[in-house]
Amino acid sequence: MTQELSGQYATHDVTNQPPPLSPYDASEDAALLEGVRREGAGWAEEDIRRLGMRAGSAQAQEWGEQANRHEPELRTHDRYGHRVDEVEFHPSWHHLMRVAVAEGLAAAPWADERPGAHVARTAGGLVWGHTEAGHGCPTSMTYAAVPVLRRQPELAKVYEPLLTSREYDPELRVPTEKRGLLAGMGMTEKQGGSDVRTNTTTATPTAEPGVYTLRGHKWFTSAPMCDVFLVLAQAPGGLSCFLVPRILPDGSRNAFRIQRLKDKLGNRSNASSEPEFDGTVAWLVGPEGRGVKTIIEMVNCTRLDCVMSSATLMRKTLVEAGHHVRYRSAFGARLIDQPLMRHVLADLALESEAATTLTLRLAGAADRAVRGDDVDGAEAAFRRIATAVGKYWVTKRGPAFTAEALECLGGNGYVEESGMPRHYREAPLLSIWEGSGNVNALDVLRALSREPGTAEALFAELALAQGADARLDAAVTRLKGLLTTASEAGARRLVEQMALTLQASLLVRHAPTAIADAFCASRLDGDWGHAFGTLPDAADVDTILGRALPGGA
Ligand SMILES: Cc1cc2nc3c(=O)[nH]c(=O)nc-3n(C[C@H](O)[C@H](O)[C@H](O)COP(=O)(O)OP(=O)(O)OC[C@H]3O[C@@H](n4cnc5c(N)ncnc54)[C@H](O)[C@@H]3O)c2cc1C
């Protein structure tokens, strides 16, 4: 044995570093499992637990890491100069996609008659998202495309069974010859994304009814390797929605020229492209001139997924932080035993539980609304307003949350191999796409003023917790006052209050007293600082952490 191998010349021993977190169970989360049962998907618990174990396995975590390290590459031409417009992905991406589609995280719930199927999908996303976030983009758009496609029954008849399939089939072929399809969407153009009415892409009718050709550009179209895309373009009758296949029924390539892939802050496993259309064949979905109204149903679904993905990032980074502080010591004591660190973690745990609980409540509303299982459309009205409220607030909390969780790991958290920078970079995106912060806040105002029943649905939900906590009752009264003076400039303030009051009401009804009490004391009562870790001294931190951290605290 050489001296070096025997360790004689080693400069130091590795101490005070945590063991690897994996394998761990990403579904070991009381707030998640209780929410799943409450919202009608208790029958899926075994699958969610199985998926949670798989998500936390060393192999799946490695896929997540590799899919982001080895980014997709665009190949515009083949070696002979023909346009091919292919995006090549690392095998890890395909592994992640295969599991996600097989586990029903794309559009499968639309073909599942069991009440709670949409909740089960959301819960699956909450655990499988512990691997990485990027591949949640094509699965989300595929999920959201189905209700839009139903506006054109003859197209839905052909494509819906393939979109709802649990088979991942990444080959570029005639869609109807494949075992499963993925859908993307192209709305945003250079001159505007929030205001899609400014779209300049044109749609010219052909001699065949319902068939058009498109000409123009899109500035953002993610997951360009999808099989079909919902695209907005200006037809003679105004902005309209179209279905664009990449391969035409005769096997030829549709004109879908990918000019570039975006060099993004995060979400790097996923490709986001700039496609050009020129003579591109497109099929009309919904009436001409009603493009926004047609595609808006998609937004209800993708916004739910933004809330879900933000809640997932919170939970994942909280689990990472909790693991680190359990094994790391400083100044003679484990970090997890130090009072100030416990307050930081407990504050994060409250935020995470509130986000998860709201996500599952929104999924339950979506499930009942799309099935028509709700009395007098009350769940549909609640879904409409609460999804926009949740999208605004939960995604806004993501960046601050992930930054704080990252800091629990100290310098190690700032280093890529901890995985925390990747989660941190992902967080702001969830607030940008599917309606940026201001656009979402203004959408809440629009719903309140123009869509009857939405305010009533929200207050009916809040009334279910009436009398349980005086701070919550006072917050509901305050909220009613704020509504009477609602203005565009004050929209963020109003929506923030709506979100906090709604989260508090859900926790008061469903979470242990320690959680609900600390949430109301901090988020509703003004006894809270501006950074995480500023809970009132009286907060029952031991109970909060015992519930939140796997293995207790
Ligand atoms: C990684 C990534 C992937 C994407 N993938 C897709 C995709 O697949 N398909 C697709 O169609 N799009 C996609 N997008 C585009 C995304 O949906 C848009 O960026 C988003 O909708 C905002 O549009 P915009 O960028 O044009 O910003 P703008 O519309 O120019 O908005 C800029 C800012 O102004 C604010 N604002 C807008 N209107 C108002 C107002 N009335 N009052 C106050 N503030 C206002 C917005 O909130 C925003 O903060 C993607 C974006 C990213 C970053």
XYZ file of C-alpha atoms and ligand atoms in Angstrom:
606
model
C 0.000 0.000 0.000
C 1.411 3.409 -0.886
C 1.657 6.044 1.778
C -0.988 8.167 0.065
C -3.482 5.327 -0.172
C -3.013 4.496 3.468
C -4.017 8.077 4.212
C -0.745 8.937 5.898
C -0.333 12.119 3.872
C -3.975 13.142 3.819
C -4.302 16.829 4.647
C -7.627 16.460 6.448
C -10.616 14.308 7.234
C -14.052 15.209 5.924
C -16.226 16.007 8.915
C -19.339 18.022 9.659
C -20.772 17.458 6.184
C -24.217 15.820 5.824
C -24.588 12.394 4.247
C -26.358 12.291 0.866
C -30.057 13.027 1.156
C -31.030 10.387 -1.427
C -32.714 8.027 -1.238
C -35.585 9.845 0.432
C -39.356 9.799 0.119
C -40.606 12.962 -1.600
C -44.169 12.126 -0.540
C -43.325 12.103 3.163
C -45.241 15.309 3.709
C -48.270 15.365 5.991
C -49.739 18.494 4.360
C -49.595 16.809 0.964
C -51.093 13.458 1.937
C -53.851 14.991 4.077
C -54.723 17.376 1.230
C -54.875 14.535 -1.274
C -57.391 12.645 0.892
C -59.431 15.765 1.619
C -59.701 16.745 -2.037
C -60.950 13.356 -3.171
C -57.875 11.491 -4.395
C -57.221 9.241 -1.397
C -57.500 6.305 -3.790
C -54.243 7.461 -5.438
C -52.204 7.515 -2.231
C -50.326 4.312 -2.887
C -49.252 5.545 -6.336
C -48.247 8.927 -4.940
C -46.116 7.255 -2.278
C -44.507 4.984 -4.847
C -43.771 7.974 -7.094
C -42.447 9.907 -4.092
C -39.931 7.148 -3.343
C -38.908 7.081 -6.979
C -38.530 10.878 -7.157
C -36.223 10.838 -4.139
C -34.118 7.946 -5.434
C -30.499 8.627 -6.270
C -31.189 7.675 -9.880
C -34.079 10.093 -10.437
C -32.230 12.906 -8.665
C -29.276 12.246 -10.968
C -31.563 12.441 -14.016
C -32.727 15.846 -12.810
C -29.177 17.053 -12.391
C -27.963 15.702 -15.729
C -30.921 16.929 -17.759
C -30.005 20.440 -16.639
C -26.260 20.072 -17.008
C -26.479 18.651 -20.558
C -28.783 21.159 -22.156
C -30.894 20.586 -25.265
C -29.234 21.442 -28.556
C -30.876 22.785 -31.678
C -30.016 21.220 -35.023
C -31.526 23.408 -37.726
C -30.121 21.502 -40.751
C -28.876 18.022 -41.572
C -25.435 17.448 -43.043
C -26.790 17.946 -46.578
C -28.321 21.307 -45.852
C -31.940 20.251 -45.457
C -33.862 21.931 -42.662
C -34.638 19.509 -39.894
C -35.404 21.781 -36.910
C -34.738 19.085 -34.367
C -33.886 19.596 -30.697
C -31.704 16.933 -29.148
C -32.018 16.116 -25.465
C -29.866 14.211 -23.032
C -31.167 10.693 -22.261
C -31.966 11.849 -18.710
C -34.610 14.201 -20.080
C -36.275 11.284 -21.851
C -36.152 9.164 -18.663
C -37.888 11.945 -16.736
C -40.475 12.472 -19.454
C -41.189 8.750 -19.758
C -41.947 8.450 -16.044
C -43.990 11.666 -15.957
C -46.213 10.629 -18.868
C -46.576 7.031 -17.631
C -47.579 8.279 -14.177
C -50.360 10.402 -15.668
C -48.711 13.801 -15.115
C -49.505 14.992 -18.656
C -53.116 14.836 -19.904
C -54.188 11.434 -18.535
C -56.783 12.795 -16.024
C -59.007 13.922 -18.900
C -59.488 10.247 -19.758
C -59.923 9.151 -16.146
C -63.489 9.132 -14.872
C -62.591 8.717 -11.216
C -63.471 11.814 -9.159
C -60.200 13.264 -7.908
C -58.161 12.296 -10.998
C -57.026 15.917 -11.499
C -56.061 16.106 -7.815
C -54.061 12.886 -8.145
C -52.195 14.392 -11.109
C -51.401 17.560 -9.150
C -50.174 15.512 -6.198
C -48.039 13.444 -8.573
C -46.510 16.687 -9.834
C -45.841 17.822 -6.264
C -43.693 14.754 -5.628
C -42.191 14.031 -9.063
C -41.185 17.695 -9.335
C -38.537 16.967 -6.688
C -36.438 15.659 -9.613
C -36.376 18.862 -11.675
C -38.821 21.425 -13.009
C -38.088 21.825 -16.726
C -39.905 18.766 -17.993
C -43.025 19.947 -16.188
C -43.454 22.439 -19.051
C -44.441 20.029 -21.866
C -46.498 17.870 -19.503
C -48.358 20.957 -18.295
C -49.063 22.270 -21.804
C -50.257 18.838 -22.911
C -52.614 18.733 -19.920
C -53.907 22.203 -20.684
C -54.384 21.638 -24.427
C -57.171 19.057 -24.046
C -60.007 21.344 -22.857
C -59.096 23.819 -25.613
C -59.121 21.145 -28.292
C -62.585 20.090 -27.164
C -63.800 23.339 -28.720
C -63.280 21.603 -32.089
C -64.836 18.148 -31.540
C -63.611 16.616 -34.802
C -59.995 17.484 -33.915
C -60.498 16.356 -30.304
C -61.824 13.012 -31.509
C -58.561 12.314 -33.325
C -56.002 13.875 -30.992
C -57.430 13.639 -27.481
C -56.903 9.871 -27.077
C -53.252 10.365 -28.075
C -52.703 13.380 -25.833
C -54.193 11.538 -22.848
C -52.080 8.426 -23.509
C -49.598 7.325 -20.846
C -46.977 6.449 -23.439
C -44.080 8.778 -24.097
C -43.206 8.566 -27.762
C -40.543 11.175 -28.579
C -40.072 10.276 -32.257
C -41.042 12.865 -34.840
C -43.713 11.096 -36.903
C -47.227 11.576 -38.214
C -49.135 12.279 -34.978
C -51.917 9.800 -35.665
C -49.356 7.000 -36.090
C -47.815 7.573 -32.670
C -48.588 5.956 -29.312
C -48.770 9.244 -27.461
C -48.537 12.952 -28.209
C -47.320 16.115 -26.517
C -48.712 19.598 -27.099
C -47.095 23.033 -26.834
C -48.385 26.559 -27.317
C -47.288 29.643 -29.215
C -48.843 32.940 -28.222
C -46.017 35.344 -27.346
C -44.476 37.461 -30.109
C -41.639 39.994 -30.062
C -43.926 42.975 -29.647
C -45.945 41.531 -26.760
C -46.730 38.514 -24.652
C -49.228 39.722 -22.064
C -51.196 41.616 -24.690
C -51.615 38.904 -27.323
C -54.085 41.040 -29.227
C -51.001 42.660 -30.780
C -50.054 39.341 -32.461
C -49.089 39.902 -36.101
C -48.833 36.292 -37.312
C -51.402 35.947 -40.095
C -53.746 33.039 -40.842
C -54.991 32.774 -44.418
C -57.927 30.473 -45.156
C -57.351 27.777 -47.785
C -60.009 26.267 -50.039
C -60.536 23.529 -47.428
C -62.890 24.599 -44.601
C -61.116 24.994 -41.264
C -57.625 24.780 -42.825
C -55.407 27.866 -42.906
C -51.788 28.742 -43.594
C -49.796 30.778 -41.077
C -47.055 33.323 -41.673
C -45.160 35.080 -38.915
C -43.022 34.472 -35.887
C -43.339 33.525 -32.236
C -40.841 34.893 -29.739
C -41.332 32.172 -27.142
C -42.529 28.647 -27.844
C -41.304 26.183 -25.280
C -40.813 22.468 -25.796
C -40.597 22.790 -29.599
C -40.208 19.005 -29.967
C -43.908 18.606 -29.133
C -46.111 17.032 -31.807
C -48.823 19.680 -31.995
C -49.114 23.321 -30.884
C -51.952 25.651 -30.056
C -51.076 28.904 -31.790
C -52.744 32.315 -31.950
C -52.809 34.140 -35.280
C -54.791 36.885 -37.017
C -57.429 35.403 -39.347
C -59.762 37.566 -41.476
C -62.280 37.466 -38.598
C -59.692 38.475 -35.956
C -57.328 36.741 -33.542
C -58.028 33.002 -33.658
C -56.711 29.778 -32.180
C -55.158 27.055 -34.349
C -53.722 23.588 -33.997
C -50.356 23.260 -35.755
C -48.842 19.789 -36.248
C -45.099 19.477 -36.825
C -45.631 16.568 -39.202
C -48.544 16.697 -41.643
C -50.904 13.742 -42.185
C -49.078 12.860 -45.454
C -45.803 12.467 -43.547
C -44.174 15.683 -44.791
C -42.774 18.282 -42.400
C -44.935 21.281 -41.685
C -43.050 24.601 -41.899
C -41.954 25.076 -38.278
C -38.543 26.688 -38.465
C -36.823 26.947 -35.134
C -34.609 30.028 -35.407
C -32.977 29.873 -31.996
C -33.240 28.428 -28.516
C -33.325 30.889 -25.642
C -30.340 31.150 -23.319
C -32.318 31.256 -20.057
C -31.702 32.046 -16.378
C -33.082 28.643 -15.361
C -35.385 25.968 -16.751
C -32.336 24.874 -18.703
C -33.291 21.246 -19.235
C -36.259 22.468 -21.273
C -35.909 24.080 -24.696
C -37.668 27.388 -25.366
C -37.596 28.396 -28.999
C -38.355 31.107 -31.541
C -40.229 29.427 -34.393
C -41.063 31.005 -37.746
C -44.160 30.052 -39.698
C -44.336 30.424 -43.471
C -47.039 28.563 -45.322
C -47.521 26.536 -42.151
C -50.640 24.385 -42.218
C -52.969 25.056 -39.266
C -56.430 23.878 -38.274
C -58.902 26.298 -36.710
C -59.901 25.583 -33.092
C -63.046 27.396 -31.910
C -64.637 30.209 -33.905
C -62.616 32.710 -35.949
C -61.998 35.884 -33.990
C -62.439 34.154 -30.603
C -58.813 33.083 -30.143
C -58.301 34.527 -26.669
C -61.601 33.166 -25.409
C -60.752 29.754 -26.846
C -57.228 29.477 -25.458
C -58.077 30.975 -22.057
C -59.158 27.579 -20.717
C -55.561 26.499 -21.171
C -54.461 29.234 -18.805
C -56.696 27.955 -15.988
C -54.809 24.668 -16.170
C -51.273 25.979 -16.637
C -51.729 28.512 -13.826
C -52.644 25.704 -11.468
C -49.411 24.011 -12.525
C -47.432 27.203 -11.822
C -48.796 27.203 -8.259
C -48.037 23.484 -7.978
C -44.473 23.901 -9.292
C -43.788 26.767 -6.915
C -45.102 24.719 -3.982
C -42.876 21.852 -5.154
C -39.777 24.054 -5.243
C -40.602 25.220 -1.722
C -41.023 21.704 -0.390
C -37.935 20.366 -2.166
C -35.672 23.157 -0.924
C -37.145 22.912 2.592
C -36.353 19.185 2.673
C -32.796 19.930 1.495
C -32.373 22.665 4.118
C -33.827 20.484 6.879
C -31.465 17.664 5.986
C -28.408 19.903 5.992
C -29.068 21.559 9.335
C -29.744 18.212 10.982
C -26.139 17.143 10.309
C -24.236 20.404 10.309
C -22.882 21.921 13.516
C -21.568 25.404 14.222
C -20.450 26.995 17.479
C -20.705 23.671 19.262
C -24.282 22.678 18.418
C -26.198 21.226 15.515
C -27.775 23.972 13.427
C -31.172 22.387 13.803
C -30.912 22.844 17.565
C -30.121 26.542 17.370
C -33.119 28.770 18.130
C -32.720 31.247 15.304
C -32.233 28.554 12.671
C -35.329 26.794 14.006
C -37.324 29.989 13.499
C -36.098 30.313 9.908
C -37.027 26.703 9.136
C -40.388 26.957 10.876
C -41.257 30.096 8.930
C -40.342 28.316 5.679
C -42.358 25.279 6.786
C -45.461 27.435 7.293
C -45.052 28.962 3.853
C -44.573 25.557 2.275
C -47.594 24.025 3.986
C -49.771 27.008 3.024
C -48.635 26.702 -0.609
C -49.232 22.941 -0.757
C -52.630 23.189 0.916
C -53.760 25.931 -1.451
C -52.450 24.002 -4.477
C -54.496 20.950 -3.569
C -57.597 23.019 -2.829
C -57.277 24.581 -6.305
C -56.803 21.130 -7.851
C -59.929 19.914 -6.045
C -61.896 22.884 -7.384
C -60.598 22.199 -10.904
C -61.536 18.527 -10.613
C -65.095 19.255 -9.500
C -65.528 22.158 -11.939
C -64.451 20.276 -15.056
C -66.664 17.319 -14.145
C -69.607 19.605 -13.418
C -69.692 18.031 -9.938
C -70.137 21.373 -8.199
C -73.383 22.815 -6.908
C -74.521 25.885 -8.939
C -71.070 26.327 -10.499
C -69.672 27.449 -7.134
C -66.448 25.486 -7.538
C -65.972 26.809 -11.071
C -66.325 30.386 -9.768
C -63.953 29.650 -6.886
C -61.478 28.039 -9.264
C -61.592 31.053 -11.564
C -60.673 33.595 -8.924
C -58.598 31.524 -6.514
C -56.311 30.129 -9.225
C -55.359 33.662 -10.315
C -54.930 34.708 -6.661
C -52.785 31.638 -5.926
C -50.722 32.065 -9.087
C -49.932 35.648 -8.122
C -48.954 34.994 -4.528
C -47.430 31.518 -4.343
C -45.162 32.140 -7.346
C -44.151 35.535 -5.919
C -43.029 33.813 -2.714
C -40.931 31.248 -4.598
C -37.764 33.283 -5.217
C -37.572 34.610 -1.632
C -38.280 31.153 -0.249
C -35.688 29.310 -2.329
C -33.071 31.979 -1.557
C -33.647 31.540 2.170
C -33.619 27.735 1.974
C -30.393 27.937 -0.044
C -28.840 30.091 2.655
C -29.562 27.420 5.279
C -26.787 25.448 3.553
C -24.420 28.409 3.835
C -21.778 28.549 1.087
C -22.533 24.953 0.103
C -25.991 26.098 -0.974
C -24.481 28.609 -3.400
C -22.547 25.875 -5.174
C -24.144 24.142 -8.157
C -23.562 20.593 -6.960
C -25.887 21.175 -4.015
C -28.707 21.592 -6.563
C -29.989 24.669 -4.728
C -28.898 27.244 -7.370
C -30.937 25.330 -9.955
C -34.081 25.504 -7.816
C -33.453 29.174 -7.064
C -33.073 30.053 -10.756
C -36.271 28.226 -11.624
C -38.420 30.099 -9.129
C -38.939 33.493 -10.884
C -40.119 31.850 -14.109
C -43.269 30.584 -12.436
C -44.265 34.167 -11.786
C -43.470 35.316 -15.343
C -45.166 32.873 -17.689
C -48.893 32.232 -17.785
C -49.539 35.822 -16.794
C -46.785 37.828 -15.079
C -47.391 39.197 -11.575
C -49.150 42.419 -12.596
C -51.181 40.701 -15.286
C -52.424 38.114 -12.789
C -53.262 40.743 -10.205
C -55.211 42.730 -12.810
C -56.945 39.536 -13.910
C -58.232 39.112 -10.357
C -59.708 42.629 -10.538
C -61.275 41.761 -13.887
C -62.845 38.605 -12.479
C -64.204 40.518 -9.479
C -65.761 43.255 -11.550
C -66.944 41.352 -14.605
C -67.521 37.749 -13.652
C -70.515 37.352 -11.372
C -70.158 34.875 -8.562
C -66.372 34.988 -8.176
C -66.247 37.300 -5.137
C -69.166 35.394 -3.594
C -67.360 32.075 -4.125
C -64.217 33.366 -2.432
C -66.087 34.772 0.568
C -68.200 31.623 0.860
C -64.952 29.671 1.162
C -63.592 32.095 3.780
C -66.862 31.878 5.730
C -66.253 28.173 6.331
C -63.543 29.165 8.826
C -65.543 31.947 10.450
C -65.304 32.145 14.233
C -62.280 29.854 14.502
C -59.642 32.587 14.795
C -60.273 36.241 15.637
C -57.313 37.395 13.514
C -58.750 35.607 10.498
C -62.212 37.066 11.080
C -60.643 40.541 11.237
C -58.694 39.872 8.028
C -61.881 38.877 6.198
C -63.541 42.118 7.342
C -60.484 44.098 6.191
C -60.575 42.343 2.843
C -64.214 43.292 2.314
C -63.214 46.912 2.962
C -60.304 46.720 0.515
C -62.648 45.421 -2.162
C -64.759 48.549 -2.002
C -61.747 50.699 -2.911
C -60.097 48.281 -5.375
C -57.996 50.081 -7.978
C -55.498 49.059 -10.650
C -52.637 50.628 -8.736
C -53.649 48.771 -5.576
C -54.194 45.391 -7.242
C -51.094 43.698 -5.805
C -51.962 44.788 -2.288
C -55.498 43.487 -2.642
C -54.524 40.147 -4.186
C -51.824 39.589 -1.569
C -54.425 40.061 1.156
C -56.817 37.730 -0.633
C -54.134 35.057 -0.874
C -52.997 35.308 2.749
C -56.578 35.277 4.026
C -57.433 32.275 1.868
C -54.315 30.368 2.945
C -55.014 31.196 6.592
C -58.619 30.002 6.293
C -57.495 26.689 4.797
C -54.894 26.165 7.533
C -57.369 27.095 10.284
C -59.755 24.483 8.946
C -57.333 21.712 8.111
C -53.872 22.073 9.697
C -52.799 21.393 13.297
C -53.385 24.335 15.659
C -49.673 25.200 15.912
C -49.458 25.733 12.143
C -52.663 27.736 11.801
C -51.890 29.820 14.868
C -48.358 30.766 13.769
C -49.571 31.526 10.234
C -52.320 33.855 11.477
C -50.017 35.486 14.030
C -47.342 36.207 11.435
C -49.160 36.710 8.119
C -52.399 38.331 9.356
C -51.585 40.055 12.615
C -48.660 42.249 11.670
C -46.356 40.471 14.173
C -43.876 39.459 11.490
C -40.716 40.905 9.978
C -39.902 41.291 6.309
C -37.546 38.309 6.012
C -38.216 34.660 6.813
C -37.264 33.692 10.352
C -39.179 36.449 12.108
C -42.068 34.486 13.629
C -43.421 35.698 16.970
C -41.574 34.200 19.974
C -44.716 32.361 21.012
C -44.808 30.298 17.794
C -44.802 26.569 18.543
C -41.694 25.934 16.484
C -41.165 22.388 17.800
C -44.566 21.211 16.589
C -44.216 23.015 13.262
C -40.849 21.416 12.547
C -41.898 18.014 13.852
C -44.632 17.970 11.234
C -42.671 19.484 8.363
C -39.328 17.744 8.383
C -39.033 14.105 7.348
C -37.997 12.072 10.365
C -39.221 14.826 12.703
C -37.116 17.487 14.345
C -38.679 30.459 -20.243
C -39.896 30.991 -20.889
C -40.692 30.139 -21.639
C -41.829 30.625 -22.259
N -42.583 29.773 -23.027
C -43.649 30.263 -23.701
C -44.419 29.410 -24.558
O -44.190 28.195 -24.644
N -45.423 29.949 -25.266
C -45.752 31.273 -25.175
O -46.671 31.706 -25.841
N -45.050 32.098 -24.352
C -44.018 31.628 -23.622
N -43.307 32.451 -22.803
C -43.618 33.864 -22.776
C -44.303 34.341 -21.532
O -45.587 33.805 -21.434
C -44.284 35.878 -21.590
O -42.944 36.274 -21.429
C -45.166 36.512 -20.532
O -46.503 36.247 -20.824
C -44.950 38.031 -20.468
O -45.012 38.588 -21.734
P -43.837 39.552 -22.260
O -42.559 38.845 -22.040
O -44.147 39.994 -23.629
O -43.856 40.771 -21.292
P -44.847 42.106 -21.368
O -46.162 41.647 -21.812
O -44.125 43.082 -22.211
O -44.812 42.515 -19.887
C -43.680 43.117 -19.262
C -44.048 43.457 -17.828
O -45.115 44.379 -17.824
C -46.150 43.925 -16.973
N -47.437 44.388 -17.517
C -48.050 44.027 -18.669
N -49.221 44.646 -18.786
C -49.367 45.449 -17.704
C -50.376 46.357 -17.245
N -51.481 46.534 -17.922
N -50.170 47.011 -16.070
C -49.059 46.800 -15.340
N -48.074 45.978 -15.729
C -48.228 45.297 -16.890
C -46.033 42.416 -16.943
O -46.582 41.870 -15.744
C -44.529 42.261 -17.020
O -43.991 42.321 -15.720
C -42.177 31.981 -22.136
C -41.392 32.835 -21.360
C -40.273 32.353 -20.743
C -39.427 33.304 -19.924
